[in-house]
Amino acid sequence: MNVLVIGTGYVGTTTGLVLCEKGHKVTGLDIDEKKVEALSAGRLHFYEKGLPELLRKHLNQNNISFTTDVKTAIQQNDFIFICVGTPKKKDGSADLSAVYSVAKMIGTYMNKYKVVINKSTVPVGTASKVKEVIEAENGKVPFDVVSNPEFLREGSAVYDALHPDRVVIGSSSKKALEMMRQLYVSETSPIVETTPNAAELIKYASNSFLALKISFINQLARLCDMMQVDIDEISKGIGLDHRIGPHFLKAGIGYGGSCFPKDVSALITIAKEEGMILSILEEVEEINKSQPFYFLEKVEKHIGGLEGKSIAVLGVAFKPGTDDTRESPSLVVIDELVSKGCSVNVHDPIVTITNPSVKQFDHVFDAVDGVDAIVLITDWDEYLNLDWQKVKSTVNRPYIFDGRNALNKQELVNIGFHYEGIGKP
Ligand code: UDX
């Protein structure tokens, strides 16, 4: 089938390439000529494991092409995926201007029946608003708007898109639903068919529930610190109950990234607009915001104040496997250390930051040279497999603060480090 994907960010590009894997012909449309040029030449403008190979494969097989030609792209395709960004506005709600401007574009050029599919994360009711915007531009040509949210994790987007836990299709039109079934005909995962409103809410509810699990375990980790109990044992002990499940119970410095902070905040705002305080999510947000500061209090306490100390921060990305630093707890930690008068050395395997107050190093051993403490924020494999004996011989004082509970405490203690995790006695 001929599919158009509007927006060639990580969601749009992954969606398009995975649809190619399922046998469809895909056009990627973007207003940014540079992105289109790069993608057409097989180059990605962001880092995502496995995607460059998939891009080159489908370019070579002529399954995917990229264009800035809006009119032709809209007229030649029956399925149109909207995959543009919905960033957080100052008031916490989602900024839908890109979604509506794409809807307007579709209305302007649409020449025959189209299924317009929203993959961007949008508040409940957006499918109907998109419909109104298209209708206002073009009242003659029939079309339907479907909600088909994505659940991709950065760093494993290709795997997630190829093996989804479920596909959610929200449609109020039988014709569009039938066409979507055809599009997903080779899908072996469960398909949840529902209304557009429910599909939109499923997306926010999924991310908010996962964020809730993380904040729950993070708050419990603070209790574990007080009670000399190991939080990882709690996670294991509760996670084996299949009603709870083992995932997203890893305590640490808190969640970041482009989705959880934005979506929790958006759902709180959506509820407020309905006149309801979603207090449980307000608490989730509060715990997450305070977690880096809780962690830094430990650093301060154990190394005897922060002012004048030299600290190595390992990891800037919000999690391993991505170069994304949006809402990364590392940025909060770096800013706070700088403001408390520390000299900060930073290392990340792929991220470079532009912060004149810190020194960034290409090699981790240079970053830890002579420091008073090492603070690990992103659990990149490179750090987990580091020669810590060698690190010990380089540092000024042997203090490690593990913001991800990812290092082997016993091994580090044996080498002579003072180790502190979160909820790790
Ligand atoms: C998330 C959702 O998982 C995905 O379904 C959605 O489409 C987009 O948002 P992503 O933001 O890429 O994906 O990353 P994810 O792996 O979910 O991690 C989010 C944050 O939670 C990271 O900062 C991660 O370090 C943190 N996290 C995750 C924890 O602190 N503990 C955990 O147990 C799991």
Coordinates of C-alpha atoms and ligand atoms in Angstrom, one line a residue:
M1 CA 0.0 0.0 0.0
N2 CA 1.1 3.6 -0.5
V3 CA 1.7 5.3 2.7
L4 CA 2.8 8.9 3.4
V5 CA 4.5 9.7 6.7
I6 CA 4.5 13.4 7.5
G7 CA 7.4 14.4 9.9
T8 CA 10.7 12.6 9.7
G9 CA 11.8 12.7 13.3
Y10 CA 12.5 9.5 15.2
V11 CA 8.8 8.4 15.3
G12 CA 8.1 9.2 11.7
T13 CA 11.2 7.7 10.3
T14 CA 10.9 4.5 12.4
T15 CA 7.2 4.2 11.5
G16 CA 7.9 4.6 7.8
L17 CA 10.8 2.1 7.8
V18 CA 8.9 -0.5 9.8
L19 CA 5.9 -0.1 7.3
C20 CA 8.5 -0.8 4.5
E21 CA 9.5 -4.0 6.4
K22 CA 5.8 -5.0 6.4
G23 CA 5.8 -4.6 2.6
H24 CA 4.4 -1.1 2.0
K25 CA 5.7 1.7 -0.2
V26 CA 6.5 4.7 1.9
T27 CA 7.1 8.4 1.3
G28 CA 8.6 10.5 4.0
L29 CA 7.5 14.2 3.9
D30 CA 9.2 17.0 5.7
I31 CA 9.4 20.8 5.3
D32 CA 13.1 20.7 6.2
E33 CA 15.0 20.3 3.0
K34 CA 18.2 19.4 4.8
K35 CA 16.6 16.5 6.6
V36 CA 15.1 15.3 3.3
E37 CA 18.4 15.6 1.6
A38 CA 20.2 13.7 4.3
L39 CA 17.6 10.9 4.6
S40 CA 17.6 10.5 0.8
A41 CA 21.3 10.0 1.0
G42 CA 20.9 7.4 3.7
R43 CA 22.0 9.6 6.6
L44 CA 19.9 10.1 9.8
H45 CA 19.9 13.4 11.6
F46 CA 19.5 11.7 15.0
Y47 CA 21.0 8.6 16.7
E48 CA 18.8 5.4 16.8
K49 CA 20.3 1.9 16.9
G50 CA 19.5 -0.2 13.9
L51 CA 17.7 2.5 12.0
P52 CA 20.6 3.6 9.6
E53 CA 20.8 0.0 8.3
L54 CA 17.1 -0.2 7.8
L55 CA 17.1 3.2 6.0
R56 CA 19.8 2.1 3.6
K57 CA 18.1 -1.3 3.0
H58 CA 14.8 0.3 2.0
L59 CA 16.4 3.1 0.0
N60 CA 18.3 0.5 -2.0
Q61 CA 15.1 -1.5 -2.6
N62 CA 13.2 1.7 -3.5
N63 CA 10.6 1.1 -0.8
I64 CA 11.1 4.5 0.7
S65 CA 11.7 8.0 -0.6
F66 CA 11.8 11.4 1.0
T67 CA 10.4 14.7 -0.4
T68 CA 9.4 18.2 0.4
D69 CA 6.8 18.2 -2.3
V70 CA 3.6 18.4 -0.2
K71 CA 1.0 18.4 -3.0
T72 CA 2.3 15.3 -4.8
A73 CA 3.0 13.4 -1.6
I74 CA -0.6 14.0 -0.3
Q75 CA -2.2 13.2 -3.7
Q76 CA -0.3 10.0 -4.4
N77 CA -0.9 8.2 -1.1
D78 CA -4.0 6.7 0.5
F79 CA -2.7 6.5 4.1
I80 CA -1.3 9.7 5.6
F81 CA 0.5 9.4 9.0
I82 CA 0.9 12.5 11.0
C83 CA 4.2 12.1 13.0
V84 CA 5.1 15.6 14.0
G85 CA 6.2 16.9 17.4
T86 CA 3.8 17.9 20.2
P87 CA 6.2 19.7 22.6
K88 CA 5.2 20.8 26.1
K89 CA 3.9 24.4 26.4
K90 CA 4.6 26.6 29.4
D91 CA 1.3 25.7 31.0
G92 CA 2.1 21.9 30.7
S93 CA -0.3 21.2 27.9
A94 CA 0.7 19.8 24.5
D95 CA 1.5 22.3 21.7
L96 CA -0.6 21.1 18.7
S97 CA 0.3 23.8 16.2
A98 CA 2.4 21.4 14.0
V99 CA -0.4 18.8 14.0
Y100 CA -3.0 21.4 12.9
S101 CA -0.8 22.9 10.3
V102 CA -0.3 19.5 8.8
A103 CA -4.0 18.9 8.9
K104 CA -4.5 22.2 7.0
M105 CA -2.0 21.1 4.4
I106 CA -3.8 17.7 3.9
G107 CA -7.1 19.6 3.5
T108 CA -5.6 21.9 0.9
Y109 CA -4.2 19.2 -1.4
M110 CA -6.4 16.2 -0.8
N111 CA -7.9 15.0 -4.1
K112 CA -9.5 11.6 -3.2
Y113 CA -10.5 9.5 -0.1
K114 CA -7.7 9.4 2.5
V115 CA -7.2 7.8 5.9
V116 CA -5.4 10.4 8.0
I117 CA -3.7 8.6 10.9
N118 CA -2.5 10.4 14.0
K119 CA 0.7 8.9 15.5
S120 CA 1.7 12.0 17.4
T121 CA 0.8 12.0 21.1
V122 CA -2.2 14.3 21.3
P123 CA -4.9 15.2 23.9
V124 CA -8.2 13.4 23.8
G125 CA -10.5 14.9 21.2
T126 CA -7.7 15.9 18.8
A127 CA -8.8 13.4 16.1
S128 CA -12.1 15.3 15.9
K129 CA -10.3 18.7 15.8
V130 CA -8.0 17.5 13.0
K131 CA -11.1 16.4 11.2
E132 CA -12.6 19.9 11.6
V133 CA -9.4 21.6 10.3
I134 CA -9.3 19.4 7.2
E135 CA -13.0 19.9 6.6
A136 CA -12.6 23.7 6.9
E137 CA -10.1 23.5 4.0
N138 CA -11.8 20.9 1.9
G139 CA -15.5 20.1 2.5
K140 CA -15.8 18.0 -0.7
V141 CA -13.4 15.1 -0.6
P142 CA -14.2 12.3 1.8
F143 CA -11.7 11.2 4.5
D144 CA -11.4 9.7 7.9
V145 CA -9.2 10.5 10.9
V146 CA -7.8 7.6 12.9
S147 CA -5.8 7.6 16.1
N148 CA -2.9 5.0 16.1
P149 CA -0.5 6.0 18.9
E150 CA 3.1 4.9 19.0
F151 CA 4.8 3.2 21.9
L152 CA 8.4 3.3 20.8
R153 CA 11.3 3.7 23.2
E154 CA 14.2 5.7 22.0
G155 CA 17.2 3.4 21.8
S156 CA 15.0 0.4 20.9
A157 CA 12.6 2.0 18.5
V158 CA 13.2 -0.5 15.7
Y159 CA 12.7 -3.5 17.9
D160 CA 9.6 -1.9 19.6
A161 CA 8.0 -1.0 16.2
L162 CA 8.7 -4.5 14.8
H163 CA 7.4 -6.3 18.0
P164 CA 4.8 -4.1 19.6
D165 CA 3.0 -5.4 22.7
R166 CA -0.2 -4.1 21.0
V167 CA -1.4 -1.9 18.2
V168 CA -4.1 0.5 19.1
I169 CA -6.4 1.7 16.4
G170 CA -9.0 4.3 17.3
S171 CA -11.5 4.8 14.5
S172 CA -15.2 5.8 14.3
S173 CA -15.4 4.8 10.6
K174 CA -15.9 1.2 9.4
K175 CA -14.2 2.0 6.1
A176 CA -11.1 3.5 7.8
L177 CA -10.9 0.6 10.3
E178 CA -11.0 -1.9 7.4
M179 CA -8.2 -0.1 5.6
M180 CA -6.2 0.0 8.8
R181 CA -6.7 -3.8 9.3
Q182 CA -5.3 -4.2 5.8
L183 CA -2.3 -2.0 6.6
Y184 CA -1.6 -4.1 9.7
V185 CA -2.5 -7.5 8.1
S186 CA 0.8 -9.1 8.8
E187 CA 0.8 -7.9 12.4
T188 CA 0.9 -10.8 14.9
S189 CA 0.5 -8.7 18.1
P190 CA -2.9 -8.0 19.6
I191 CA -4.8 -5.2 17.9
V192 CA -7.0 -3.0 20.2
E193 CA -9.8 -1.5 18.1
T194 CA -11.5 1.4 19.9
T195 CA -12.7 4.9 19.5
P196 CA -10.3 7.8 18.6
N197 CA -10.8 9.4 22.1
A198 CA -9.9 6.1 23.9
A199 CA -6.9 5.5 21.7
E200 CA -5.6 9.0 22.5
L201 CA -6.1 8.4 26.2
I202 CA -4.5 5.0 26.1
K203 CA -1.3 6.6 25.0
Y204 CA -1.2 9.2 27.9
A205 CA -2.3 6.6 30.4
S206 CA 0.4 4.1 29.3
N207 CA 3.2 6.6 29.7
S208 CA 1.8 8.0 32.9
F209 CA 1.4 4.5 34.4
L210 CA 5.0 3.7 33.6
A211 CA 6.2 7.0 35.1
L212 CA 4.1 6.2 38.1
K213 CA 5.9 2.8 38.5
I214 CA 9.2 4.6 38.4
S215 CA 8.3 7.3 40.9
F216 CA 6.8 4.6 43.2
I217 CA 10.0 2.7 43.3
N218 CA 12.1 5.8 43.6
Q219 CA 10.1 7.0 46.6
L220 CA 10.4 3.5 48.1
A221 CA 14.2 3.7 47.5
R222 CA 14.3 6.7 49.8
L223 CA 12.6 4.7 52.4
C224 CA 15.1 1.8 51.8
D225 CA 17.9 4.3 52.4
M226 CA 16.4 4.9 55.9
M227 CA 15.7 1.3 56.6
Q228 CA 18.9 -0.2 55.3
V229 CA 17.1 -2.4 52.8
D230 CA 18.2 -3.0 49.2
I231 CA 15.6 -1.5 46.7
D232 CA 16.7 -3.9 44.0
E233 CA 15.5 -6.8 46.2
I234 CA 12.2 -5.1 46.7
S235 CA 11.8 -4.6 42.9
K236 CA 12.6 -8.3 42.3
G237 CA 10.3 -9.4 45.1
I238 CA 7.3 -7.4 43.9
G239 CA 8.1 -7.7 40.2
L240 CA 7.7 -11.5 40.3
D241 CA 4.0 -11.0 41.1
H242 CA 2.6 -11.2 37.6
R243 CA 0.0 -8.6 38.5
I244 CA 2.8 -6.1 39.1
G245 CA 5.4 -7.2 36.6
P246 CA 9.1 -6.7 36.7
H247 CA 9.5 -3.7 34.3
F248 CA 10.0 -0.1 35.1
L249 CA 10.8 -0.8 38.7
K250 CA 14.5 0.2 38.5
A251 CA 15.1 2.8 41.1
G252 CA 17.5 5.7 40.2
I253 CA 17.8 9.4 39.5
G254 CA 14.4 9.6 37.9
Y255 CA 12.9 9.5 34.4
G256 CA 13.6 11.9 31.6
G257 CA 13.3 12.0 27.8
S258 CA 10.9 13.4 25.3
C259 CA 7.8 11.5 26.5
F260 CA 7.3 10.8 30.2
P261 CA 7.8 14.3 31.6
K262 CA 5.7 15.8 28.8
D263 CA 2.9 13.3 28.8
V264 CA 2.5 13.1 32.6
S265 CA 2.2 16.9 32.6
A266 CA -0.2 16.9 29.7
L267 CA -2.5 14.4 31.3
I268 CA -2.6 16.5 34.5
T269 CA -3.6 19.5 32.4
I270 CA -6.2 17.5 30.4
A271 CA -7.8 16.4 33.7
K272 CA -7.7 20.0 35.0
E273 CA -9.5 21.2 31.9
E274 CA -12.2 18.7 32.9
G275 CA -12.3 20.2 36.4
M276 CA -10.4 17.3 38.0
I277 CA -7.1 17.2 40.0
L278 CA -5.2 14.1 39.0
S279 CA -3.3 14.2 42.3
I280 CA -1.6 10.8 41.9
L281 CA 0.2 12.1 38.8
E282 CA 1.0 15.4 40.5
E283 CA 2.9 13.4 43.1
V284 CA 4.6 11.3 40.4
E285 CA 5.9 14.5 38.9
E286 CA 6.9 15.9 42.2
I287 CA 8.9 12.8 43.2
N288 CA 10.6 12.8 39.8
K289 CA 11.6 16.5 40.0
S290 CA 13.0 16.1 43.5
Q291 CA 14.9 12.9 42.9
P292 CA 18.1 14.5 41.4
F293 CA 18.2 16.8 44.4
Y294 CA 17.8 13.9 46.9
F295 CA 20.7 12.2 45.1
L296 CA 22.9 15.3 45.3
E297 CA 22.3 15.7 49.0
K298 CA 23.9 12.3 49.4
V299 CA 26.9 13.5 47.4
E300 CA 27.2 16.6 49.4
K301 CA 26.9 14.8 52.7
H302 CA 29.5 12.1 51.9
I303 CA 32.2 14.2 50.4
G304 CA 31.8 17.0 52.9
G305 CA 30.1 19.8 51.0
L306 CA 30.2 20.6 47.3
E307 CA 31.9 24.0 47.0
G308 CA 35.3 23.8 45.5
K309 CA 35.0 20.1 44.8
S310 CA 35.9 18.5 41.4
I311 CA 33.2 16.1 40.2
A312 CA 33.0 13.9 37.1
V313 CA 29.5 13.4 35.7
L314 CA 29.3 10.3 33.6
G315 CA 26.4 10.3 31.1
V316 CA 24.4 13.2 29.7
A317 CA 21.8 11.4 27.6
F318 CA 18.5 10.7 29.4
K319 CA 19.2 7.0 29.0
P320 CA 21.7 4.8 27.2
G321 CA 21.3 4.1 23.4
T322 CA 20.2 7.6 22.5
D323 CA 21.8 11.1 22.0
D324 CA 18.6 12.7 23.4
T325 CA 19.2 15.0 26.4
R326 CA 15.6 16.3 26.6
E327 CA 14.6 16.5 30.3
S328 CA 17.7 14.5 31.1
P329 CA 18.3 14.4 34.9
S330 CA 22.0 14.8 34.0
L331 CA 21.4 18.4 33.0
V332 CA 19.7 19.1 36.3
V333 CA 22.6 17.5 38.2
I334 CA 25.3 19.4 36.1
D335 CA 23.5 22.8 36.7
E336 CA 23.1 22.2 40.4
L337 CA 26.8 21.1 40.8
V338 CA 28.0 24.2 38.9
S339 CA 25.7 26.5 41.0
K340 CA 27.1 25.0 44.2
G341 CA 30.6 25.9 43.2
C342 CA 31.9 22.6 41.9
S343 CA 34.3 22.2 39.0
V344 CA 32.5 19.7 36.7
N345 CA 34.0 17.3 34.2
V346 CA 31.5 15.7 31.9
H347 CA 31.7 12.6 29.7
D348 CA 29.2 10.9 27.5
P349 CA 29.9 8.3 24.8
I350 CA 27.9 10.2 22.1
V351 CA 26.5 13.5 23.5
T352 CA 28.4 16.8 23.4
I353 CA 26.9 19.6 25.5
T354 CA 27.5 23.3 25.0
N355 CA 27.8 24.5 28.6
P356 CA 30.8 26.8 29.1
S357 CA 30.7 26.2 32.9
V358 CA 31.8 22.5 32.5
K359 CA 34.7 20.7 30.9
Q360 CA 33.7 17.9 28.5
F361 CA 36.1 15.1 27.8
D362 CA 36.3 12.6 24.9
H363 CA 37.8 9.9 27.1
V364 CA 36.3 8.8 30.4
F365 CA 39.7 8.4 32.0
D366 CA 40.5 12.0 31.3
A367 CA 37.1 13.1 32.8
V368 CA 37.8 11.2 36.1
D369 CA 41.4 12.3 36.5
G370 CA 41.9 14.0 39.8
V371 CA 38.2 14.3 40.8
D372 CA 36.8 14.2 44.3
A373 CA 33.8 12.1 43.3
I374 CA 32.3 10.3 40.3
V375 CA 28.6 10.7 39.7
L376 CA 27.0 8.2 37.2
I377 CA 23.8 9.4 35.6
T378 CA 23.4 7.4 32.4
D379 CA 24.1 3.6 32.6
W380 CA 25.9 3.3 29.3
D381 CA 27.6 -0.1 28.9
E382 CA 30.9 1.7 28.6
Y383 CA 30.7 2.7 32.3
L384 CA 29.4 -0.7 33.5
N385 CA 32.4 -2.4 31.9
L386 CA 35.0 0.2 32.9
D387 CA 38.4 -0.8 34.4
W388 CA 37.5 0.6 37.8
Q389 CA 40.9 -0.4 39.2
K390 CA 42.4 2.0 36.7
V391 CA 39.8 4.7 37.6
K392 CA 40.7 4.3 41.3
S393 CA 44.4 5.0 40.5
T394 CA 43.4 8.2 38.6
V395 CA 40.9 9.9 41.0
N396 CA 41.8 12.3 43.9
R397 CA 39.2 10.7 46.2
P398 CA 37.5 7.3 45.7
Y399 CA 33.8 8.2 45.8
I400 CA 31.2 6.8 43.4
F401 CA 27.6 7.9 43.4
D402 CA 25.6 5.6 41.2
G403 CA 22.4 7.4 40.0
R404 CA 21.2 4.2 38.3
N405 CA 22.1 1.5 40.8
A406 CA 23.8 0.0 37.8
L407 CA 27.4 -0.7 39.0
N408 CA 28.6 -3.7 41.0
K409 CA 28.8 -2.3 44.5
Q410 CA 30.8 -5.2 46.0
E411 CA 33.4 -5.0 43.3
L412 CA 33.9 -1.3 43.7
V413 CA 34.1 -1.6 47.5
N414 CA 36.7 -4.3 47.1
I415 CA 38.8 -2.0 44.9
G416 CA 38.6 0.6 47.7
F417 CA 35.8 2.9 46.5
H418 CA 33.1 4.4 48.8
Y419 CA 29.9 3.5 46.9
E420 CA 26.5 5.1 47.2
G421 CA 23.5 4.2 45.2
I422 CA 19.8 5.1 45.7
G423 CA 18.2 2.7 48.2
K424 CA 21.4 0.6 48.3
P425 CA 22.5 0.0 51.9
Ligands
UDX1 C1 8.9 6.1 26.6 C2 7.9 4.9 26.6 O1 8.5 3.7 27.1 C3 7.4 4.6 25.1 O2 6.5 3.6 25.1 C4 6.8 5.9 24.6 O3 6.4 5.8 23.3 C5 7.8 7.1 24.7 O4 8.3 7.2 26.0 P1 11.4 6.5 26.2 O5 11.2 7.9 26.7 O6 12.2 6.4 24.9 O7 10.1 5.7 25.9 O8 12.3 5.7 27.3 P2 12.0 4.6 28.4 O9 12.9 3.5 28.1 O10 10.6 4.3 28.6 O11 12.6 5.4 29.7 C6 12.1 6.6 30.1 C7 12.8 7.1 31.3 O12 12.5 6.3 32.5 C8 14.4 7.1 31.2 O13 14.9 8.2 31.7 C9 14.8 5.8 32.0 O14 16.1 5.9 32.4 C10 13.7 5.9 33.1 N1 13.5 4.6 33.7 C11 13.0 3.6 33.0 C12 13.8 4.4 35.1 O15 14.3 5.3 35.7 N2 13.5 3.2 35.7 C13 13.0 2.2 35.0 O16 12.7 1.1 35.6 C14 12.7 2.3 33.6

